[in-house]
Structures are given as C-alpha cells and as structure tokens.
mmCIF file of C-alpha atoms and ligand atoms in Angstrom:
data_model
loop_
_atom_site.group_PDB
_atom_site.id
_atom_site.type_symbol
_atom_site.label_atom_id
_atom_site.label_comp_id
_atom_site.label_asym_id
_atom_site.label_seq_id
_atom_site.Cartn_x
_atom_site.Cartn_y
_atom_site.Cartn_z
ATOM 1 C CA MET M 1 -24.170 18.200 -53.530
ATOM 2 C CA LYS M 2 -24.530 17.059 -50.159
ATOM 3 C CA ALA M 3 -25.500 14.372 -48.904
ATOM 4 C CA ALA M 4 -25.520 12.561 -45.364
ATOM 5 C CA VAL M 5 -24.434 9.204 -46.332
ATOM 6 C CA VAL M 6 -23.954 5.911 -44.494
ATOM 7 C CA THR M 7 -20.804 4.430 -44.900
ATOM 8 C CA ASN M 8 -20.156 1.858 -42.342
ATOM 9 C CA PHE M 9 -23.058 0.195 -40.118
ATOM 10 C CA LYS M 10 -23.924 1.721 -36.448
ATOM 11 C CA GLU M 11 -20.953 4.357 -36.975
ATOM 12 C CA LYS M 12 -22.623 8.681 -37.406
ATOM 13 C CA LEU M 13 -23.790 9.402 -41.030
ATOM 14 C CA GLU M 14 -20.593 11.821 -42.532
ATOM 15 C CA ILE M 15 -22.419 14.466 -44.329
ATOM 16 C CA LYS M 16 -20.858 15.514 -47.268
ATOM 17 C CA GLU M 17 -20.278 15.919 -51.107
ATOM 18 C CA VAL M 18 -20.924 14.041 -53.818
ATOM 19 C CA GLU M 19 -21.465 13.537 -57.432
ATOM 20 C CA THR M 20 -24.414 15.271 -58.372
ATOM 21 C CA PRO M 21 -27.095 12.151 -60.502
ATOM 22 C CA LYS M 22 -27.195 12.184 -63.833
ATOM 23 C CA PRO M 23 -31.102 10.978 -64.829
ATOM 24 C CA GLY M 24 -31.034 8.188 -66.907
ATOM 25 C CA GLN M 25 -33.562 6.729 -68.971
ATOM 26 C CA GLY M 26 -37.302 6.313 -67.793
ATOM 27 C CA GLU M 27 -35.585 8.170 -64.311
ATOM 28 C CA VAL M 28 -36.214 11.895 -63.403
ATOM 29 C CA LEU M 29 -33.919 14.039 -61.548
ATOM 30 C CA ILE M 30 -35.545 15.828 -58.575
ATOM 31 C CA LYS M 31 -34.335 18.349 -56.267
ATOM 32 C CA MET M 32 -35.238 18.190 -52.632
ATOM 33 C CA GLU M 33 -37.502 19.469 -50.544
ATOM 34 C CA ALA M 34 -38.529 18.053 -47.288
ATOM 35 C CA CYS M 35 -37.528 14.311 -46.063
ATOM 36 C CA GLY M 36 -38.654 12.523 -43.127
ATOM 37 C CA VAL M 37 -37.093 10.497 -40.719
ATOM 38 C CA CYS M 38 -38.309 6.910 -40.647
ATOM 39 C CA HIS M 39 -37.292 4.455 -38.045
ATOM 40 C CA THR M 40 -36.456 1.805 -41.209
ATOM 41 C CA ASP M 41 -33.977 4.761 -41.910
ATOM 42 C CA LEU M 42 -31.987 4.129 -38.328
ATOM 43 C CA HIS M 43 -32.127 0.549 -39.247
ATOM 44 C CA ALA M 44 -30.404 0.370 -42.543
ATOM 45 C CA ALA M 45 -27.547 2.708 -41.091
ATOM 46 C CA HIS M 46 -27.243 0.061 -37.482
ATOM 47 C CA GLY M 47 -27.427 -3.278 -40.963
ATOM 48 C CA ASP M 48 -30.508 -4.268 -38.120
ATOM 49 C CA TRP M 49 -31.563 -6.709 -40.764
ATOM 50 C CA PRO M 50 -31.304 -10.114 -42.492
ATOM 51 C CA VAL M 51 -31.255 -8.535 -45.546
ATOM 52 C CA LYS M 52 -28.753 -5.521 -45.693
ATOM 53 C CA PRO M 53 -28.624 -2.494 -47.941
ATOM 54 C CA LYS M 54 -25.737 -1.050 -49.828
ATOM 55 C CA LEU M 55 -22.685 0.918 -48.833
ATOM 56 C CA PRO M 56 -22.227 3.372 -49.150
ATOM 57 C CA LEU M 57 -25.662 4.237 -48.969
ATOM 58 C CA ILE M 58 -27.547 7.741 -49.040
ATOM 59 C CA PRO M 59 -30.923 6.625 -47.143
ATOM 60 C CA GLY M 60 -33.853 8.459 -47.099
ATOM 61 C CA HIS M 61 -37.772 6.981 -48.387
ATOM 62 C CA GLU M 62 -40.198 10.217 -47.291
ATOM 63 C CA GLY M 63 -39.078 12.829 -49.083
ATOM 64 C CA VAL M 64 -41.040 15.724 -51.572
ATOM 65 C CA GLY M 65 -39.140 17.523 -54.114
ATOM 66 C CA VAL M 66 -39.439 19.224 -57.985
ATOM 67 C CA VAL M 67 -38.234 17.448 -60.979
ATOM 68 C CA THR M 68 -35.072 19.367 -61.991
ATOM 69 C CA GLU M 69 -34.603 17.523 -65.100
ATOM 70 C CA VAL M 70 -35.754 14.693 -66.797
ATOM 71 C CA GLY M 71 -33.982 11.172 -68.951
ATOM 72 C CA PRO M 72 -34.550 10.334 -71.539
ATOM 73 C CA GLY M 73 -38.085 8.688 -72.289
ATOM 74 C CA VAL M 74 -40.063 10.272 -69.936
ATOM 75 C CA THR M 75 -43.052 11.512 -70.897
ATOM 76 C CA SER M 76 -45.652 11.537 -67.364
ATOM 77 C CA LEU M 77 -43.908 13.626 -65.312
ATOM 78 C CA LYS M 78 -41.496 17.664 -66.785
ATOM 79 C CA VAL M 79 -39.632 19.804 -65.414
ATOM 80 C CA GLY M 80 -41.807 21.816 -61.857
ATOM 81 C CA ASP M 81 -43.609 18.835 -60.601
ATOM 82 C CA ARG M 82 -43.751 18.006 -57.166
ATOM 83 C CA VAL M 83 -43.315 14.427 -56.635
ATOM 84 C CA GLY M 84 -41.934 12.422 -53.607
ATOM 85 C CA VAL M 85 -39.086 9.441 -53.074
ATOM 86 C CA PRO M 86 -41.024 5.934 -51.273
ATOM 87 C CA TRP M 87 -39.564 3.006 -49.931
ATOM 88 C CA LEU M 88 -41.521 1.176 -53.064
ATOM 89 C CA PHE M 89 -38.393 3.284 -55.403
ATOM 90 C CA LYS M 90 -39.493 -0.125 -58.538
ATOM 91 C CA ALA M 91 -40.828 -2.781 -59.580
ATOM 92 C CA CYS M 92 -40.514 -4.679 -62.301
ATOM 93 C CA GLY M 93 -43.565 -4.582 -63.408
ATOM 94 C CA GLU M 94 -43.754 -8.635 -64.986
ATOM 95 C CA CYS M 95 -43.836 -10.732 -62.371
ATOM 96 C CA GLU M 96 -46.642 -12.158 -60.576
ATOM 97 C CA TYR M 97 -46.829 -10.010 -57.862
ATOM 98 C CA CYS M 98 -46.693 -6.796 -59.861
ATOM 99 C CA LEU M 99 -49.259 -7.875 -62.484
ATOM 100 C CA SER M 100 -51.373 -8.671 -59.452
ATOM 101 C CA GLY M 101 -51.909 -5.853 -57.528
ATOM 102 C CA GLN M 102 -49.795 -6.910 -55.812
ATOM 103 C CA GLU M 103 -46.381 -4.881 -56.745
ATOM 104 C CA THR M 104 -45.243 -3.982 -53.135
ATOM 105 C CA LEU M 105 -44.205 -8.033 -52.910
ATOM 106 C CA CYS M 106 -42.423 -8.004 -56.319
ATOM 107 C CA PRO M 107 -38.616 -9.884 -55.316
ATOM 108 C CA ASN M 108 -37.388 -7.172 -58.006
ATOM 109 C CA GLN M 109 -37.950 -4.319 -56.573
ATOM 110 C CA LEU M 110 -35.591 -1.624 -55.422
ATOM 111 C CA ASN M 111 -36.136 0.487 -52.253
ATOM 112 C CA GLY M 112 -35.070 3.419 -51.315
ATOM 113 C CA GLY M 113 -32.771 4.682 -49.196
ATOM 114 C CA TYR M 114 -31.597 1.034 -48.448
ATOM 115 C CA THR M 115 -31.529 -1.013 -51.721
ATOM 116 C CA ALA M 116 -31.481 2.837 -54.076
ATOM 117 C CA ASP M 117 -30.040 5.865 -52.114
ATOM 118 C CA GLY M 118 -32.009 8.036 -51.308
ATOM 119 C CA ALA M 119 -33.842 11.420 -50.073
ATOM 120 C CA TYR M 120 -31.405 12.264 -47.509
ATOM 121 C CA ALA M 121 -29.563 14.877 -49.845
ATOM 122 C CA GLU M 122 -30.087 18.010 -52.142
ATOM 123 C CA TYR M 123 -30.849 15.897 -55.423
ATOM 124 C CA CYS M 124 -32.210 12.332 -55.749
ATOM 125 C CA VAL M 125 -32.696 11.000 -59.208
ATOM 126 C CA ALA M 126 -35.645 7.818 -59.424
ATOM 127 C CA PRO M 127 -37.640 6.208 -61.913
ATOM 128 C CA ALA M 128 -40.388 8.566 -62.836
ATOM 129 C CA ASP M 129 -42.589 5.575 -62.629
ATOM 130 C CA TYR M 130 -42.642 5.537 -59.460
ATOM 131 C CA VAL M 131 -42.543 8.050 -57.717
ATOM 132 C CA ALA M 132 -45.509 9.556 -56.140
ATOM 133 C CA ARG M 133 -47.390 12.454 -57.114
ATOM 134 C CA ILE M 134 -47.167 15.256 -54.789
ATOM 135 C CA PRO M 135 -50.832 16.899 -55.077
ATOM 136 C CA ASP M 136 -51.323 20.443 -55.234
ATOM 137 C CA GLY M 137 -51.423 22.971 -52.459
ATOM 138 C CA VAL M 138 -49.828 21.111 -49.452
ATOM 139 C CA ASP M 139 -47.102 21.558 -47.803
ATOM 140 C CA PRO M 140 -44.274 19.714 -49.091
ATOM 141 C CA VAL M 141 -42.899 19.429 -45.882
ATOM 142 C CA GLU M 142 -45.953 18.666 -43.391
ATOM 143 C CA ILE M 143 -46.746 15.886 -46.514
ATOM 144 C CA ALA M 144 -43.992 13.610 -46.451
ATOM 145 C CA PRO M 145 -44.178 11.531 -43.698
ATOM 146 C CA ILE M 146 -47.505 10.834 -45.541
ATOM 147 C CA LEU M 147 -44.621 9.051 -48.537
ATOM 148 C CA CYS M 148 -43.838 6.349 -45.753
ATOM 149 C CA ALA M 149 -45.976 6.556 -42.308
ATOM 150 C CA GLY M 150 -49.104 7.432 -44.512
ATOM 151 C CA VAL M 151 -48.833 4.666 -46.553
ATOM 152 C CA THR M 152 -47.297 1.870 -44.460
ATOM 153 C CA THR M 153 -50.308 2.786 -42.470
ATOM 154 C CA TYR M 154 -53.270 3.388 -43.705
ATOM 155 C CA LYS M 155 -51.908 -0.003 -45.842
ATOM 156 C CA ALA M 156 -52.572 -2.101 -42.907
ATOM 157 C CA LEU M 157 -55.843 -0.837 -41.566
ATOM 158 C CA LYS M 158 -57.164 -1.727 -44.834
ATOM 159 C CA VAL M 159 -55.266 -5.039 -44.644
ATOM 160 C CA SER M 160 -56.643 -5.907 -41.076
ATOM 161 C CA GLY M 161 -59.547 -5.704 -42.256
ATOM 162 C CA ALA M 162 -61.470 -3.899 -39.462
ATOM 163 C CA LYS M 163 -64.492 -2.216 -40.409
ATOM 164 C CA PRO M 164 -66.139 1.239 -39.397
ATOM 165 C CA GLY M 165 -67.290 0.995 -35.784
ATOM 166 C CA GLU M 166 -64.929 -1.443 -34.982
ATOM 167 C CA TRP M 167 -62.267 -0.571 -32.117
ATOM 168 C CA VAL M 168 -58.219 -0.978 -33.612
ATOM 169 C CA ALA M 169 -55.289 -1.142 -31.343
ATOM 170 C CA ILE M 170 -52.342 0.883 -32.585
ATOM 171 C CA TYR M 171 -49.138 -0.818 -31.035
ATOM 172 C CA GLY M 172 -46.570 1.939 -30.392
ATOM 173 C CA ILE M 173 -47.703 6.238 -31.813
ATOM 174 C CA GLY M 174 -44.481 7.147 -32.855
ATOM 175 C CA GLY M 175 -44.005 8.223 -36.729
ATOM 176 C CA LEU M 176 -46.163 5.590 -38.029
ATOM 177 C CA GLY M 177 -48.563 5.371 -35.082
ATOM 178 C CA HIS M 178 -49.215 8.980 -34.380
ATOM 179 C CA ILE M 179 -50.290 8.968 -38.446
ATOM 180 C CA ALA M 180 -52.007 5.690 -37.808
ATOM 181 C CA LEU M 181 -54.526 6.808 -34.810
ATOM 182 C CA GLN M 182 -55.450 9.499 -37.819
ATOM 183 C CA TYR M 183 -56.341 6.828 -40.583
ATOM 184 C CA ALA M 184 -58.485 4.818 -38.395
ATOM 185 C CA LYS M 185 -60.275 7.434 -37.328
ATOM 186 C CA ALA M 186 -60.791 9.074 -40.363
ATOM 187 C CA MET M 187 -61.643 5.759 -41.496
ATOM 188 C CA GLY M 188 -64.182 5.455 -39.400
ATOM 189 C CA LEU M 189 -63.046 3.185 -36.426
ATOM 190 C CA LYS M 190 -62.790 3.124 -32.757
ATOM 191 C CA VAL M 191 -59.010 3.346 -31.333
ATOM 192 C CA ILE M 192 -56.659 2.533 -28.822
ATOM 193 C CA ALA M 193 -53.517 3.261 -28.558
ATOM 194 C CA VAL M 194 -50.812 1.677 -26.456
ATOM 195 C CA ASP M 195 -47.003 3.105 -26.352
ATOM 196 C CA ILE M 196 -44.602 2.880 -23.303
ATOM 197 C CA GLN M 197 -44.793 6.505 -23.060
ATOM 198 C CA ASP M 198 -46.660 9.580 -21.650
ATOM 199 C CA ASP M 199 -45.848 11.977 -24.087
ATOM 200 C CA LYS M 200 -46.982 9.601 -26.812
ATOM 201 C CA LEU M 201 -50.024 8.722 -25.588
ATOM 202 C CA GLU M 202 -50.822 12.388 -25.247
ATOM 203 C CA LEU M 203 -50.348 13.523 -28.341
ATOM 204 C CA ALA M 204 -52.986 10.319 -29.180
ATOM 205 C CA ASP M 205 -56.066 11.897 -27.026
ATOM 206 C CA GLU M 206 -55.397 15.408 -28.900
ATOM 207 C CA LEU M 207 -55.602 14.014 -31.817
ATOM 208 C CA GLY M 208 -58.450 11.532 -30.564
ATOM 209 C CA ALA M 209 -58.127 8.465 -29.029
ATOM 210 C CA ASP M 210 -61.194 6.969 -27.608
ATOM 211 C CA MET M 211 -59.032 5.300 -25.447
ATOM 212 C CA THR M 212 -54.298 5.012 -24.269
ATOM 213 C CA VAL M 213 -52.519 2.667 -22.842
ATOM 214 C CA ASN M 214 -49.405 2.826 -21.019
ATOM 215 C CA ASN M 215 -48.222 -1.076 -21.258
ATOM 216 C CA LYS M 216 -44.918 -0.180 -18.691
ATOM 217 C CA LYS M 217 -47.400 0.577 -16.586
ATOM 218 C CA VAL M 218 -50.636 -1.440 -17.440
ATOM 219 C CA ASP M 219 -51.324 -4.897 -18.971
ATOM 220 C CA PRO M 220 -52.673 -4.361 -22.037
ATOM 221 C CA VAL M 221 -54.283 -7.436 -23.314
ATOM 222 C CA LYS M 222 -56.227 -7.572 -19.678
ATOM 223 C CA GLU M 223 -57.096 -3.428 -20.100
ATOM 224 C CA ILE M 224 -58.525 -3.833 -23.139
ATOM 225 C CA LYS M 225 -60.244 -7.359 -23.388
ATOM 226 C CA ASP M 226 -61.671 -5.440 -19.526
ATOM 227 C CA LYS M 227 -62.711 -2.916 -21.650
ATOM 228 C CA VAL M 228 -64.293 -3.661 -24.746
ATOM 229 C CA GLY M 229 -63.789 -7.116 -24.767
ATOM 230 C CA GLY M 230 -60.808 -7.368 -27.961
ATOM 231 C CA VAL M 231 -60.731 -5.363 -30.722
ATOM 232 C CA GLN M 232 -60.613 -6.534 -33.959
ATOM 233 C CA ALA M 233 -57.636 -5.640 -35.108
ATOM 234 C CA ALA M 234 -54.647 -4.202 -33.478
ATOM 235 C CA ILE M 235 -51.218 -2.908 -35.626
ATOM 236 C CA SER M 236 -48.256 -3.224 -33.644
ATOM 237 C CA VAL M 237 -45.998 -0.617 -35.593
ATOM 238 C CA ALA M 238 -43.904 -0.774 -31.956
ATOM 239 C CA VAL M 239 -40.254 -0.952 -32.108
ATOM 240 C CA ASN M 240 -39.816 -4.207 -29.607
ATOM 241 C CA LYS M 241 -41.458 -7.410 -29.737
ATOM 242 C CA VAL M 242 -43.031 -7.565 -26.422
ATOM 243 C CA ALA M 243 -45.933 -5.317 -27.777
ATOM 244 C CA PHE M 244 -46.157 -8.072 -31.235
ATOM 245 C CA GLU M 245 -46.881 -10.202 -28.735
ATOM 246 C CA GLN M 246 -49.331 -8.082 -26.570
ATOM 247 C CA ALA M 247 -51.346 -7.157 -29.629
ATOM 248 C CA TYR M 248 -51.795 -10.879 -30.609
ATOM 249 C CA HIS M 249 -53.458 -11.489 -26.850
ATOM 250 C CA SER M 250 -55.531 -8.296 -27.135
ATOM 251 C CA VAL M 251 -57.678 -9.177 -30.397
ATOM 252 C CA LYS M 252 -60.964 -10.967 -30.298
ATOM 253 C CA ARG M 253 -62.788 -13.702 -31.944
ATOM 254 C CA GLY M 254 -61.800 -13.896 -35.764
ATOM 255 C CA GLY M 255 -59.764 -10.859 -35.462
ATOM 256 C CA SER M 256 -56.548 -9.907 -36.854
ATOM 257 C CA VAL M 257 -53.012 -9.335 -35.657
ATOM 258 C CA VAL M 258 -50.960 -6.676 -38.955
ATOM 259 C CA LEU M 259 -47.546 -6.482 -38.050
ATOM 260 C CA VAL M 260 -45.995 -3.657 -39.938
ATOM 261 C CA GLY M 261 -42.815 -3.011 -37.413
ATOM 262 C CA LEU M 262 -39.543 -3.838 -37.831
ATOM 263 C CA PRO M 263 -38.129 -5.163 -34.481
ATOM 264 C CA THR M 264 -35.170 -7.949 -34.259
ATOM 265 C CA GLY M 265 -36.816 -11.089 -33.189
ATOM 266 C CA ASP M 266 -39.520 -13.770 -33.610
ATOM 267 C CA ILE M 267 -43.190 -14.236 -30.444
ATOM 268 C CA PRO M 268 -44.763 -16.989 -29.619
ATOM 269 C CA VAL M 269 -48.005 -18.188 -31.200
ATOM 270 C CA PRO M 270 -50.359 -20.527 -29.519
ATOM 271 C CA ILE M 271 -51.358 -23.107 -32.122
ATOM 272 C CA PHE M 272 -54.889 -24.100 -29.714
ATOM 273 C CA ASP M 273 -55.923 -20.181 -29.549
ATOM 274 C CA THR M 274 -54.932 -19.127 -32.892
ATOM 275 C CA VAL M 275 -57.441 -22.001 -34.308
ATOM 276 C CA LEU M 276 -60.371 -22.065 -32.217
ATOM 277 C CA ASN M 277 -60.259 -18.248 -32.282
ATOM 278 C CA GLY M 278 -59.674 -17.872 -35.854
ATOM 279 C CA VAL M 279 -57.163 -15.204 -35.526
ATOM 280 C CA SER M 280 -56.068 -13.977 -38.570
ATOM 281 C CA ILE M 281 -51.799 -13.318 -38.466
ATOM 282 C CA LYS M 282 -50.560 -10.798 -41.508
ATOM 283 C CA GLY M 283 -47.652 -8.856 -42.421
ATOM 284 C CA SER M 284 -47.919 -5.173 -43.982
ATOM 285 C CA ILE M 285 -45.618 -3.791 -45.714
ATOM 286 C CA VAL M 286 -45.832 -0.428 -47.381
ATOM 287 C CA GLY M 287 -48.420 0.333 -50.193
ATOM 288 C CA THR M 288 -48.129 0.225 -53.965
ATOM 289 C CA ARG M 289 -48.639 3.056 -55.800
ATOM 290 C CA LYS M 290 -52.457 3.290 -55.964
ATOM 291 C CA ASP M 291 -52.823 3.128 -52.350
ATOM 292 C CA MET M 292 -50.212 5.686 -52.029
ATOM 293 C CA GLN M 293 -52.677 7.996 -54.200
ATOM 294 C CA GLU M 294 -55.189 7.089 -51.851
ATOM 295 C CA ALA M 295 -52.981 7.826 -48.583
ATOM 296 C CA LEU M 296 -52.022 11.464 -50.142
ATOM 297 C CA GLN M 297 -55.174 12.391 -51.091
ATOM 298 C CA PHE M 298 -56.686 11.681 -46.843
ATOM 299 C CA ALA M 299 -53.906 14.438 -46.544
ATOM 300 C CA ALA M 300 -54.352 17.237 -48.988
ATOM 301 C CA ASP M 301 -58.574 17.040 -47.847
ATOM 302 C CA GLY M 302 -56.966 17.604 -44.510
ATOM 303 C CA LYS M 303 -57.730 14.524 -42.877
ATOM 304 C CA VAL M 304 -54.868 13.272 -41.673
ATOM 305 C CA LYS M 305 -51.885 16.053 -40.615
ATOM 306 C CA PRO M 306 -48.744 14.834 -39.047
ATOM 307 C CA ILE M 307 -47.241 16.413 -36.380
ATOM 308 C CA ILE M 308 -43.508 17.197 -37.364
ATOM 309 C CA SER M 309 -40.651 19.259 -36.167
ATOM 310 C CA THR M 310 -38.107 19.719 -38.621
ATOM 311 C CA ALA M 311 -34.079 19.911 -38.494
ATOM 312 C CA LYS M 312 -31.651 20.570 -41.070
ATOM 313 C CA LEU M 313 -29.825 16.956 -42.910
ATOM 314 C CA GLU M 314 -26.242 18.188 -40.998
ATOM 315 C CA GLU M 315 -28.361 16.878 -37.538
ATOM 316 C CA ILE M 316 -29.338 14.047 -38.612
ATOM 317 C CA ASN M 317 -26.714 12.196 -36.318
ATOM 318 C CA ASP M 318 -28.358 13.813 -34.040
ATOM 319 C CA VAL M 319 -31.960 12.800 -34.939
ATOM 320 C CA PHE M 320 -31.400 9.341 -35.169
ATOM 321 C CA GLU M 321 -29.659 9.711 -31.285
ATOM 322 C CA ARG M 322 -33.562 11.230 -30.205
ATOM 323 C CA MET M 323 -35.165 8.378 -32.461
ATOM 324 C CA GLU M 324 -33.255 5.702 -30.792
ATOM 325 C CA LYS M 325 -33.447 6.777 -26.810
ATOM 326 C CA GLY M 326 -37.384 7.716 -28.660
ATOM 327 C CA GLN M 327 -37.170 11.141 -27.204
ATOM 328 C CA ILE M 328 -39.188 11.710 -31.189
ATOM 329 C CA ASN M 329 -43.134 12.822 -30.597
ATOM 330 C CA GLY M 330 -44.003 12.051 -34.166
ATOM 331 C CA ARG M 331 -42.010 12.838 -37.043
ATOM 332 C CA VAL M 332 -38.721 14.922 -37.388
ATOM 333 C CA VAL M 333 -39.007 16.133 -41.121
ATOM 334 C CA LEU M 334 -35.350 16.988 -42.174
ATOM 335 C CA THR M 335 -35.245 20.460 -45.046
ATOM 336 C CA PHE M 336 -32.602 21.150 -47.294
ATOM 337 C CA ASP M 337 -32.132 25.283 -48.283
ATOM 338 C CA ASN M 338 -33.031 26.079 -51.138
HETATM 339 P P1 LIG B 401 -40.622 6.068 -33.961
HETATM 340 O O1 LIG B 401 -39.460 5.709 -33.448
HETATM 341 O O2 LIG B 401 -40.835 6.837 -34.128
HETATM 342 O O3 LIG B 401 -41.790 4.912 -33.076
HETATM 343 C C1 LIG B 401 -42.226 3.349 -32.638
HETATM 344 C C2 LIG B 401 -42.892 4.043 -31.321
HETATM 345 O O4 LIG B 401 -42.587 2.914 -30.629
HETATM 346 C C3 LIG B 401 -42.208 4.976 -30.279
HETATM 347 O O5 LIG B 401 -43.301 6.242 -29.984
HETATM 348 C C4 LIG B 401 -41.810 3.839 -28.345
HETATM 349 O O6 LIG B 401 -42.757 4.622 -28.059
HETATM 350 C C5 LIG B 401 -42.962 2.924 -29.108
HETATM 351 N N1 LIG B 401 -42.108 2.311 -28.314
HETATM 352 C C6 LIG B 401 -41.356 1.299 -28.118
HETATM 353 N N2 LIG B 401 -41.345 0.484 -27.210
HETATM 354 C C7 LIG B 401 -42.603 -0.232 -27.179
HETATM 355 C C8 LIG B 401 -43.502 -1.117 -26.596
HETATM 356 N N3 LIG B 401 -42.683 -2.387 -26.203
HETATM 357 N N4 LIG B 401 -45.005 -1.020 -26.892
HETATM 358 C C9 LIG B 401 -45.597 -0.061 -27.508
HETATM 359 N N5 LIG B 401 -44.858 1.326 -27.954
HETATM 360 C C10 LIG B 401 -43.388 0.743 -28.058
HETATM 361 O O7 LIG B 401 -40.498 4.517 -35.817
HETATM 362 P P2 LIG B 401 -41.566 4.459 -36.940
HETATM 363 O O8 LIG B 401 -40.395 5.058 -37.914
HETATM 364 O O9 LIG B 401 -43.341 4.902 -35.860
HETATM 365 O O10 LIG B 401 -41.435 3.416 -37.268
HETATM 366 C C11 LIG B 401 -41.582 2.034 -36.561
HETATM 367 C C12 LIG B 401 -41.210 0.378 -36.671
HETATM 368 O O11 LIG B 401 -42.106 0.093 -37.943
HETATM 369 C C13 LIG B 401 -39.606 0.744 -36.946
HETATM 370 O O12 LIG B 401 -39.265 -1.179 -37.112
HETATM 371 C C14 LIG B 401 -39.596 0.239 -38.972
HETATM 372 O O13 LIG B 401 -39.006 0.244 -39.474
HETATM 373 C C15 LIG B 401 -40.958 -0.148 -38.975
HETATM 374 N N6 LIG B 401 -41.298 -0.109 -40.785
HETATM 375 C C16 LIG B 401 -41.908 -0.531 -40.920
HETATM 376 C C17 LIG B 401 -42.802 -0.370 -42.366
HETATM 377 C C18 LIG B 401 -44.037 -1.301 -43.029
HETATM 378 O O14 LIG B 401 -44.268 -1.841 -44.501
HETATM 379 N N7 LIG B 401 -43.602 -2.003 -42.497
HETATM 380 C C19 LIG B 401 -42.793 0.929 -42.818
HETATM 381 C C20 LIG B 401 -41.936 1.961 -42.276
HETATM 382 C C21 LIG B 401 -41.598 1.807 -41.121
HETATM 383 ZN ZN1 LIG B 402 -40.289 4.353 -43.917
HETATM 384 ZN ZN1 LIG B 403 -42.577 -7.575 -59.980
#
C-alpha cells in the first residue's frame, strides 16, 4: 500500500510502498477514504514534544474509511462498516482512568499516528473497540476533522464548564479553533475569536463569532475586559504560548482557562490572582469514545461543519509547509483514490 512515512524528524515525509498490515486479534483493516491533517502530525514529524513518536511513523489520526477485513474475535464490526481512526487508538480498559470514564488519561494508551501507525496510508489496522463509528449519511471527507479537531474542542468546551449565554474566548482559529467556535455556538455560548491573522477572523465572522480580535494588532486582554468584562472560559488552541498567557488573563473571576494547543514552553501563572479570582486552569486532551459519539452526532445533525480543502497524500509535505506558515484556513483533508 502507499503511505506517507516519517523516517527522521524534521525531514520530509517519504511517499512509498509499504506492506499492507494484517488485522490481528480484535483488530480491523480499514481502507482509508480521507484523513484530516492535524497540527499534531506536524509536531510528530518534527519530534517537537518531550515524548517522541515511533519511527518510522505513518501519521494521521483523523482517518475515515471502510472496514475491509476483520481479525479474529471481532464481533462489533463487519466488512463495509465506516469507521474513524482516532488519536485514542487504544487504551488498556483496566486502569483507574479507563474504569472511571477518563480513558484519555490511560497511561497505557496508544495514539493513532504517533505511537501506532495512523491513517496517512491507503490502509490502516486499528483495534475494533476503539475506532469511531461514523454515523450514516455523512460525507467521509467532510466528517474527518471531527475525529480529532471536533472531539477535542467539543470536550474542551465541556471541561470549561461554560454555560449557555456565557462568553468564551477561543484563541487560535485554525483547524481546531474554527470547529471549537461552531460547537460553542451550538451549545448556546457567546464567542470571541482571537487569532493573529485577519483571514482566520473573517472565517470566524462567517461562522457566527460574536466578536473577533486580532491579537497581533490589539491587546486581546484589554479588549475582552473592556467589552464584556472578561470571559467565563478561555480555550487556547493556538500554536504559540503567548496566546495561552493572554487566555489566562482574559477570564473573569471564577472563570476557567483550558489549555489544548501544544506549543512547547511554559506560561507564568500569577499565584495571587489565581487564588483571589478563583481561576481554574485545566488541560484537555482529545475526548473519550462517548465524547466522540456526541461530537460526531453534532456534525451529522449539521450543527457543526468543518471548512475543508482537499489534497492528495503525495502533497502532504506541501500541506505541512503551508500549515507551518499559517496559510491554511480551516482544515486540509487528504483523500485517497479508491
Ligand atoms: P492549526 O495550525 O490549524 O491552527 C493554529 C492556529 O493558531 C492558526 O490559526 C494560527 O494563526 C493561530 N495562532 C498562531 N499564533 C497565535 C497567537 N499568538 N494567538 C492566536 N492565534 C495564534 O493547528 P490545529 O490543528 O488547530 O492544532 C492546534 C494545536 O492544538 C496544535 O499544537 C496541536 O498539536 C494541538 N492539539 C491538541 C489536542 C488536544 O487533545 N489537546 C488535539 C489536537 C490538536
Ligand atoms: Zn489532532
Ligand atoms: Zn487504561
């Protein structure tokens, strides 16, 4: 099968023929139809994070495809079912986190396109128990970004505790952010979109943002405090730590800051203000299988619609280059010739 492979960090991905994997016990073989390109894949290819991915690596955790073969012991899926390959590729099912509905914290998990080969390939093998069931009647290419950008931002909004009618700020209107904004609106929240690029903010406007701020031109903290008195929740899905610091200072008393984006670095947290203002700082990582079902249903119901452009697997290095330069508005989805 044809796959895009990371052989060494910071080098271009190689498009090459590799052996098509065989589904083992409890696994399914999936013929990929589409795979969204998440900024995490770029971090993986660069080896940006303290925990490194496997090498060689086939990235991709926004994969959608159709089951073509089931391994021994699989009873929940059959050939022809449409499924998604997510970041939470597999968890142990036995640890305290798995047992308490917090499987995204499982210390024994495998991650699609990071510690297990993912969906930047014509085929992918994945555990039947952890693939996402794609609702009937949806376009596999359009739904692909929900597998990560969707579930992650949906979960982050839930974790934020913000309630209908309250203000949230979304820092970074990229692949994740433009979907975060739509979930937030669907949940009845009022949204301030913050990005350093005007074209991203124009998209935010079109998607129903109640206010937009270009934080390269205007101090977003002052703007947010002046206009709405601070937000109940600020979610940073930006790829620059400056946005995280600004997000922290945007929240009102009793508010929460949710860290989702994964640039390297730290942010200073003022002890006094955090204590006296009762500010919560939370990290949020993708979502559970239940969060995934809910996030997919929002999209199937037409309440959330990723803005996508498509590219071929062979074009992945060009897509990464554009992503690095911040030139992608919405999400790029790789498609496969079937
Ligand atoms: P993206 O490249 O599509 O979007 C990033 C956006 O951040 C762009 O719109 C860019 O203009 C904006 N940005 C850059 N600097 C900014 C600043 N100073 N202020 C405001 N906006 C700024 O990336 P993506 O695919 O949306 O991913 C975003 C981040 O989220 C990545 O670091 C990725 O690894 C991480 N991520 C985390 C999870 C999780 O579960 N926590 C899941 C998926 C992705
Ligand atoms: Zn992702
Ligand atoms: Zn576990």
